[in-house]
GROMACS .gro file of C-alpha atoms in nm:
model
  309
    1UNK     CA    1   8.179 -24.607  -3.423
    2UNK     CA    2   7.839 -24.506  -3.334
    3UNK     CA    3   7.685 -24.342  -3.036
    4UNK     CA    4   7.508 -24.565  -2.774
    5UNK     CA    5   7.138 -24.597  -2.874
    6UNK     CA    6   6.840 -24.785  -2.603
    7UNK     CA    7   6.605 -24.858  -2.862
    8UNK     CA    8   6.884 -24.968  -3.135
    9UNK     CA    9   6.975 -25.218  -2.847
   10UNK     CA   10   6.579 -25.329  -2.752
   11UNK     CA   11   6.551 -25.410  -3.105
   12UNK     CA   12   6.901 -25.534  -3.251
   13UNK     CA   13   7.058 -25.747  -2.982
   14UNK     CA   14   6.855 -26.057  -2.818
   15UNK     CA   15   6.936 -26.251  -2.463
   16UNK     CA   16   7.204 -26.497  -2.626
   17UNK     CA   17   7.418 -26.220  -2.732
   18UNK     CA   18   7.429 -26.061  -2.357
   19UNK     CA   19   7.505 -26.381  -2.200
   20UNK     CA   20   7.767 -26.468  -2.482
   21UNK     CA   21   7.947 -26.143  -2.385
   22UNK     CA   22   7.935 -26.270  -2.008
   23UNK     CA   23   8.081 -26.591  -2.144
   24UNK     CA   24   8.370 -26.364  -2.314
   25UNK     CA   25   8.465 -26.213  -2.035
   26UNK     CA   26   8.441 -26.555  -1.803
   27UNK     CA   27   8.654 -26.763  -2.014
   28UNK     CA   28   8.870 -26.450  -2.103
   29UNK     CA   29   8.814 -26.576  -2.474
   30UNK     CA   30   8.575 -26.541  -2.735
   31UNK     CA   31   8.659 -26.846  -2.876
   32UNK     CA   32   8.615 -27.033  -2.559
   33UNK     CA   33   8.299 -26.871  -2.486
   34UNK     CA   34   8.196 -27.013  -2.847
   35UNK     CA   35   8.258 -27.352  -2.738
   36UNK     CA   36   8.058 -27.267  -2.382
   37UNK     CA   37   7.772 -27.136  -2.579
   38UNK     CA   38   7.752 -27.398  -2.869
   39UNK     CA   39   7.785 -27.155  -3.166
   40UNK     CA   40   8.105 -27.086  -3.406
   41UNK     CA   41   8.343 -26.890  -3.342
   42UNK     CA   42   8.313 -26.627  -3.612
   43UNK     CA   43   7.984 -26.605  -3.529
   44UNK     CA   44   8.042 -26.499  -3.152
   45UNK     CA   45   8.305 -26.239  -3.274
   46UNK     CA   46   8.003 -26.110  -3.503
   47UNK     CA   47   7.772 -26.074  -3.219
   48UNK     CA   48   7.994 -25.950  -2.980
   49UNK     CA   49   8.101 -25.661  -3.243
   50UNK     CA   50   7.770 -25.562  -3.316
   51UNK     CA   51   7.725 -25.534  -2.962
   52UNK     CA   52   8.001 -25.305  -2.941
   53UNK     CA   53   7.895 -25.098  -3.291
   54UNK     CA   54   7.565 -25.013  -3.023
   55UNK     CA   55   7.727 -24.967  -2.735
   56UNK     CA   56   7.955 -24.688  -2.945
   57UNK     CA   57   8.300 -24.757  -2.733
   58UNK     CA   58   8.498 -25.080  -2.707
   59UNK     CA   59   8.363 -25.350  -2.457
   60UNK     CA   60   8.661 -25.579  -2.424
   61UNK     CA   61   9.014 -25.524  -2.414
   62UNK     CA   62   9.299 -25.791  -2.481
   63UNK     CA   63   9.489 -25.830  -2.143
   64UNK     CA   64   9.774 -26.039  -2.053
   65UNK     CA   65   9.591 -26.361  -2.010
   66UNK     CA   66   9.308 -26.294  -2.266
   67UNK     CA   67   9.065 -26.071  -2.328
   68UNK     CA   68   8.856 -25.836  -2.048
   69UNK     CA   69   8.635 -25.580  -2.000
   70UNK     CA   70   8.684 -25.233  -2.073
   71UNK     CA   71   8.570 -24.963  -1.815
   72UNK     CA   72   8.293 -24.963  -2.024
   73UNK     CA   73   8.211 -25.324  -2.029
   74UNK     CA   74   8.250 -25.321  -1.673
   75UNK     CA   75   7.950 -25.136  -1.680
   76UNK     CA   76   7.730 -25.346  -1.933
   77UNK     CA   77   7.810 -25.639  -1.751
   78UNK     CA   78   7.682 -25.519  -1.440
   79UNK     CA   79   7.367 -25.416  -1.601
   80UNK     CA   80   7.307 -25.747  -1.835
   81UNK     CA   81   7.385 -26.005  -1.508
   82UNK     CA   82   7.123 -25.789  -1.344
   83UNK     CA   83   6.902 -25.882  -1.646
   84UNK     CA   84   6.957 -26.251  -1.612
   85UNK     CA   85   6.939 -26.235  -1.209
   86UNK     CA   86   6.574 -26.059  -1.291
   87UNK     CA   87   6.526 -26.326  -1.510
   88UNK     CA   88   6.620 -26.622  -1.288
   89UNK     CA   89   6.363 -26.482  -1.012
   90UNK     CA   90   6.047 -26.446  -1.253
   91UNK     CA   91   6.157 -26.802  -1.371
   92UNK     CA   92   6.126 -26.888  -1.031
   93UNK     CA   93   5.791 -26.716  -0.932
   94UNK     CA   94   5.637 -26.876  -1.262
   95UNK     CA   95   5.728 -27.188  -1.160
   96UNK     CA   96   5.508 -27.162  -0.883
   97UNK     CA   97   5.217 -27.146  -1.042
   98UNK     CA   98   5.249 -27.495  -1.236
   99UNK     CA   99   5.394 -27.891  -1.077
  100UNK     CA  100   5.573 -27.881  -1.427
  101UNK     CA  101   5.785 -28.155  -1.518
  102UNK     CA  102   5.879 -28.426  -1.241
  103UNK     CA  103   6.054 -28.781  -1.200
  104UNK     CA  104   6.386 -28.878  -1.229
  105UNK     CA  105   6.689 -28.809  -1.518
  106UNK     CA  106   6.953 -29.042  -1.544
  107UNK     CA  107   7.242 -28.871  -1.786
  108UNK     CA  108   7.536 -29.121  -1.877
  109UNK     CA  109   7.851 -28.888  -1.980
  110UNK     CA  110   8.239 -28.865  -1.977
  111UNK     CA  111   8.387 -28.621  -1.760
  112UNK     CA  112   8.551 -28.430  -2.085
  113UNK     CA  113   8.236 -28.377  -2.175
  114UNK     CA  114   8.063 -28.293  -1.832
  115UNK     CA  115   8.306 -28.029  -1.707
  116UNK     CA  116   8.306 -27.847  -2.026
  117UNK     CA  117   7.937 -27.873  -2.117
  118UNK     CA  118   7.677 -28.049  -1.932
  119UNK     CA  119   7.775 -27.948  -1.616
  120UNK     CA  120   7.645 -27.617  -1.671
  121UNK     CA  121   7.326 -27.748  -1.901
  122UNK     CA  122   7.231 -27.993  -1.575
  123UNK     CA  123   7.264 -27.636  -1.375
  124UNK     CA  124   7.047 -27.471  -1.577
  125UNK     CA  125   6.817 -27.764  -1.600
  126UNK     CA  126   6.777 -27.830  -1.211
  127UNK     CA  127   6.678 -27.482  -1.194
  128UNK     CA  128   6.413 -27.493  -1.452
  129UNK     CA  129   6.218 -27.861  -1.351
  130UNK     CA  130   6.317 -27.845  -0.993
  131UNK     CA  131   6.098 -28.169  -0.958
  132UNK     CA  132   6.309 -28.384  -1.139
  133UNK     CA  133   6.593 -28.590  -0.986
  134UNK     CA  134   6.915 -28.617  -1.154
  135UNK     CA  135   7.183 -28.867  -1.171
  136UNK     CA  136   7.500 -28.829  -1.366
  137UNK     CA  137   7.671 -29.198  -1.451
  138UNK     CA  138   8.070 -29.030  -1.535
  139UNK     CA  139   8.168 -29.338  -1.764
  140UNK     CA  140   8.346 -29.388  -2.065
  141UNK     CA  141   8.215 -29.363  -2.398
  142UNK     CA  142   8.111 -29.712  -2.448
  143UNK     CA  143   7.989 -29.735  -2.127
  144UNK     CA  144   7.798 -29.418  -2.205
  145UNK     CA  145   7.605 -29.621  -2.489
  146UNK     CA  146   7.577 -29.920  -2.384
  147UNK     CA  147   7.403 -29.801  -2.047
  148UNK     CA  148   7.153 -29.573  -2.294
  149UNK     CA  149   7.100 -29.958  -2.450
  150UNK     CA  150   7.008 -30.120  -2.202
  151UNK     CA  151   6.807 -29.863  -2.050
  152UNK     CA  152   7.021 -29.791  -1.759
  153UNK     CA  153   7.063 -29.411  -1.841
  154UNK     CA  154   6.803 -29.205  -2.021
  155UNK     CA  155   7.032 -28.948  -2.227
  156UNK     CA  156   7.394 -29.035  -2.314
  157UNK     CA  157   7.622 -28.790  -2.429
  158UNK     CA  158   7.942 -28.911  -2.562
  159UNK     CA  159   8.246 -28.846  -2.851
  160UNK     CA  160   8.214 -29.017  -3.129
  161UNK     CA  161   8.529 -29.229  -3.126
  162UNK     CA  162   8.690 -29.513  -3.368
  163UNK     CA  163   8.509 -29.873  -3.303
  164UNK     CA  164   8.245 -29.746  -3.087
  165UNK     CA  165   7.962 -29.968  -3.136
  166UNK     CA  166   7.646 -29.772  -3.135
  167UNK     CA  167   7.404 -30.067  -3.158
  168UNK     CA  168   7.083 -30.045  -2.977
  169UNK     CA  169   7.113 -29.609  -2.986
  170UNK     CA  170   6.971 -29.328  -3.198
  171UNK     CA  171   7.188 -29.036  -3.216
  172UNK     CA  172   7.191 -28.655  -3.289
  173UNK     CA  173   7.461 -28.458  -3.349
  174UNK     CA  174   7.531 -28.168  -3.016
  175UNK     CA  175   7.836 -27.989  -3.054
  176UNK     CA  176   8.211 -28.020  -3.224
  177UNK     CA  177   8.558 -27.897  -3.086
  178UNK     CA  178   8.862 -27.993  -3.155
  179UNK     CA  179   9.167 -28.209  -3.039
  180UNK     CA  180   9.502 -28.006  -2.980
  181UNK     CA  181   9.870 -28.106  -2.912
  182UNK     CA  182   9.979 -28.007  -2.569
  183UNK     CA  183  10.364 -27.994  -2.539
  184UNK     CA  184  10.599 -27.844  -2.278
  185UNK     CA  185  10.690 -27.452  -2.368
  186UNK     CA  186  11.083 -27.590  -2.394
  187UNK     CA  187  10.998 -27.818  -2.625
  188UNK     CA  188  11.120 -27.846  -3.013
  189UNK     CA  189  10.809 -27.919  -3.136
  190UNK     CA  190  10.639 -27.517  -2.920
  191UNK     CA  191  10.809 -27.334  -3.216
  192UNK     CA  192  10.559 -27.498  -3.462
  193UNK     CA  193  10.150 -27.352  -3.509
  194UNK     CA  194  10.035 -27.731  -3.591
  195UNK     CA  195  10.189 -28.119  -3.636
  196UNK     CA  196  10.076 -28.427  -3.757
  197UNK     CA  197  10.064 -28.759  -3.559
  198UNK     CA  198  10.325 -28.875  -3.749
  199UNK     CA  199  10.520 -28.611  -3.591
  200UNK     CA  200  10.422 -28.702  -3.253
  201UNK     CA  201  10.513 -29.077  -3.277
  202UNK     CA  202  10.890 -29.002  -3.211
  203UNK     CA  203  10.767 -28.830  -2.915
  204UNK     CA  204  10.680 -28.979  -2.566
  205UNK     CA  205  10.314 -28.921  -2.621
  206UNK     CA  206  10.101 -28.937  -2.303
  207UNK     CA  207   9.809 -29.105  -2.432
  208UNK     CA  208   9.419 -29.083  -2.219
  209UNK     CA  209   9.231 -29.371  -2.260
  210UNK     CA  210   8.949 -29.263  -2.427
  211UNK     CA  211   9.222 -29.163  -2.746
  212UNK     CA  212   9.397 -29.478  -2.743
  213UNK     CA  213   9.152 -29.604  -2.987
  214UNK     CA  214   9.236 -29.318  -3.249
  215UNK     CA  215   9.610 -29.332  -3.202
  216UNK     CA  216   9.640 -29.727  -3.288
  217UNK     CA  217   9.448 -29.637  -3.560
  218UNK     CA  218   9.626 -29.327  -3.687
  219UNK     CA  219   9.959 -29.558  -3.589
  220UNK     CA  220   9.765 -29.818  -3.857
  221UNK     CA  221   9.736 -29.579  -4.107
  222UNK     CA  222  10.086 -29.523  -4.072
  223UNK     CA  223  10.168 -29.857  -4.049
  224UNK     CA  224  10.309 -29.821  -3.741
  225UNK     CA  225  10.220 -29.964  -3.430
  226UNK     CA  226  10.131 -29.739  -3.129
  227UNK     CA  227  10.182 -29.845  -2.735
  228UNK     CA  228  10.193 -29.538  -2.533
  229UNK     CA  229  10.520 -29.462  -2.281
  230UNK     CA  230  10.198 -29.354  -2.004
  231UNK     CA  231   9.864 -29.449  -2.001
  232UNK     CA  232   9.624 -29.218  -1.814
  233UNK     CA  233   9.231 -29.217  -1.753
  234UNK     CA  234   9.235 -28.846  -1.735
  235UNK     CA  235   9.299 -28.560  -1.937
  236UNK     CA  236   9.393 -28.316  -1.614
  237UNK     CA  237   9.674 -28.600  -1.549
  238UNK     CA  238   9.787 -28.629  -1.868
  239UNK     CA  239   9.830 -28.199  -1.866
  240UNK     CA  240   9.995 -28.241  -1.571
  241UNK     CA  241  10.260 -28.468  -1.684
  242UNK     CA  242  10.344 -28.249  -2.003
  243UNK     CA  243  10.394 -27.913  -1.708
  244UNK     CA  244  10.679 -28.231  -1.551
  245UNK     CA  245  10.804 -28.200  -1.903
  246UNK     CA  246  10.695 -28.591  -1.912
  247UNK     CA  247  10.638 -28.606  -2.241
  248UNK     CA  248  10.375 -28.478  -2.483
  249UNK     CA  249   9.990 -28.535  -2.494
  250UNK     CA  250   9.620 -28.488  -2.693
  251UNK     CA  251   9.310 -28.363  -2.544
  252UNK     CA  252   9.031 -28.156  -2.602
  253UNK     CA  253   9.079 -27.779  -2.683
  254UNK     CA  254   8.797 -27.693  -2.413
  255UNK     CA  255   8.927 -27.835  -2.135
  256UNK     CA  256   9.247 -27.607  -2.080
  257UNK     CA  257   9.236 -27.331  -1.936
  258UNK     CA  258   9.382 -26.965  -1.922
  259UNK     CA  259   9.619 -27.040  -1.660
  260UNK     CA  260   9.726 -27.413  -1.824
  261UNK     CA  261   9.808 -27.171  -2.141
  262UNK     CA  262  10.048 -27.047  -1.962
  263UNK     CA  263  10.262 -27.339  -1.846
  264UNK     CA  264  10.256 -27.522  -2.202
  265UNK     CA  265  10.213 -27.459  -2.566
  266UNK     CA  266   9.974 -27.537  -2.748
  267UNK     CA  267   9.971 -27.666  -3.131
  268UNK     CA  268   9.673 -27.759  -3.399
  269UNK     CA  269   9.669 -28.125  -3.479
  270UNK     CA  270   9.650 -28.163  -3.845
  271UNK     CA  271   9.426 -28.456  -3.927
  272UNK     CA  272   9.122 -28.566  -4.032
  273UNK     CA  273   8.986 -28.706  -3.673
  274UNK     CA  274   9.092 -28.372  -3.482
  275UNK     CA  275   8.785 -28.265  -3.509
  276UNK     CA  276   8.625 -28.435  -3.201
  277UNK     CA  277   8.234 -28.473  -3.268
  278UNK     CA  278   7.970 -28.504  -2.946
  279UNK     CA  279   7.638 -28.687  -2.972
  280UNK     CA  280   7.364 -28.742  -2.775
  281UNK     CA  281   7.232 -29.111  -2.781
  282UNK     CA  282   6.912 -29.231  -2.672
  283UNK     CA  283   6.752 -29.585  -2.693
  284UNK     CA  284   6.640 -29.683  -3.012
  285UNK     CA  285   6.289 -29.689  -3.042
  286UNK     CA  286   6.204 -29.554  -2.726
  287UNK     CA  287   5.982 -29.271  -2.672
  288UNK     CA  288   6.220 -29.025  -2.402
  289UNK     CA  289   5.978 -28.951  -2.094
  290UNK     CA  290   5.863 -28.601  -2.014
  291UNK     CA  291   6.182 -28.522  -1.779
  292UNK     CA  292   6.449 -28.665  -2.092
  293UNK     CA  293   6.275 -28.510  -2.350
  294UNK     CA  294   6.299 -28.134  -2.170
  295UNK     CA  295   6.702 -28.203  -2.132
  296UNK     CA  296   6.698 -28.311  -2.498
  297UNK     CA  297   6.486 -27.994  -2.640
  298UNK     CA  298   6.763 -27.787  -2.339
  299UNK     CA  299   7.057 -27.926  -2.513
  300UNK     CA  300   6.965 -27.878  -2.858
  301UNK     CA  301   6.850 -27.516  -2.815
  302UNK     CA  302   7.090 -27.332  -3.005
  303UNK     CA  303   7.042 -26.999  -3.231
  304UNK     CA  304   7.132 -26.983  -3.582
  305UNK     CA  305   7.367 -26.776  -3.726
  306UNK     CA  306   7.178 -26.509  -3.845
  307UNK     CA  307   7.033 -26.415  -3.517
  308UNK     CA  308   7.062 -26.118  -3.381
  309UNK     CA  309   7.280 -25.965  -3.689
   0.00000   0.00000   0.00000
């Protein structure tokens, strides 16, 4: 391990990579901070270690609920939210000097898809074209695209899901996690790293509405037929059922939590449609007004790989 060098730092390691390892210590993960920050995994573990090869002295430490600063991290955090608070002020004091964008944003999403991910992009948004007005419409993913259709929402975000019709939309790819098995930490099936659905069938499976869709269709495949035990709208109610020891349920990796990792295990989900893909839709055909076409060019601002290595 090297010694800590300024200009090494000026030259090697851009803005993402500081607010990634703000992320790490936030969601006490790097993987979660992955999710946060739209980039792989492997790749925020890169940046974050060449962060620390500069630095010269470990940055994060594993703790008891996940990872946290070091002493020394401490200290680089201070310093790099200073950065982004000096940052947020000239943003600010630019902004001044121009109107900039203005007019209204109407955003159509689901809310496992808004608390993980566009609630912070509409933060960071509001802040930038102060001018605009925002509405969020927190519907479910038809909903989402059929609103976008018939131009009652501007931008749609939704997960992609089996039967959605997506008539009347263009769509572009935004980000990918994954579906997990949450069961109670008694349970058989907490000994095991990953299960199939077919394993889960036995089970009393706690099914949220937006995943009834795949599960009669994985229950097809089967040739089975699937009619959930509890029926739910959301994926905190569903969680909280499993911590009764209710039963057994599927949701989005991003959406738990270090402290719900702690009442419940949780397992990989070994199938094909695990891998839960988010799109943006927008109305065919339509050129997206000033205000929709900033949040597009916001959400789809990501770095490549190779940045900052």
């Amino acid at each position: 391990m090297g010694m800590f060098n300024r200009l090494h730092l000026i030259r090697q390691v851009d803005l993402f990579t500081l607010r990634l390892f703000l992320s790490a210590i936030e969601e006490q993960q790097i993987g979660r901070a992955a999710i946060r920050e739209n980039i792989a995994a492997s790749t925020a573990t890169k940046r974050i270690q060449i962060l620390k090869d500069i630095a010269g002295i470990q940055l994060l430490e594993r703790g008891p609920k996940g990872v946290v600063p070091s002493p020394a991290g401490e200290v680089l955090a201070r310093y790099v939210q200073q950065i982004f608070d000096s940052l947020e002020d000239l943003r600010s004091e630019i902004s001044s000097f121009t109107e900039g964008v203005r007019g209204e944003l109407t955003i159509a999403s689901a809310r496992t898809i808004v608390v993980p991910f566009l609630a912070r992009e509409m933060g960071d948004y509001s802040r930038e074209f102060p001018l605009v007005r925002l509405t969020l419409h927190d519907v479910e993913n038809a909903q989402i695209v059929r609103q976008v259709a018939h131009g009652q929402a501007d931008v749609g975000v939704f997960a992609a899901a089996y039967g959605l019709d997506l008539d009347g939309v263009d769509v572009t790819p935004y980000r990918r996690d994954r579906l997990v098995v949450v069961v109670p930490r008694d349970h058989l099936l907490s000994e095991r790293t990953g299960v199939t659905f077919q394993d889960l069938l036995p089970e009393k499976l706690i099914a949220v509405t937006s995943m009834l869709g795949a599960f009669r269709a994985a229950a097809g495949r089967l040739e089975r037929e699937f009619e959930p035990e509890y029926h739910v709208r959301s994926a905190s109610v569903a969680l909280s059922l499993v911590q009764a020891g209710l039963g057994v349920t599927v949701q989005p990796e991003c959406l738990l939590t270090q402290e719900d990792l702690g009442s419940v295990a949780v397992l990989e989900l070994a199938e094909p449609w695990a891998v839960r893909k988010i799109h943006i839709a927008t109305a065919r055909g339509r050129t997206p007004s000033p205000a929709a076409g900033a949040f597009l060019t916001q959400l789809l601002d990501r770095p490549s790989d190779h940045r900052g290595a």
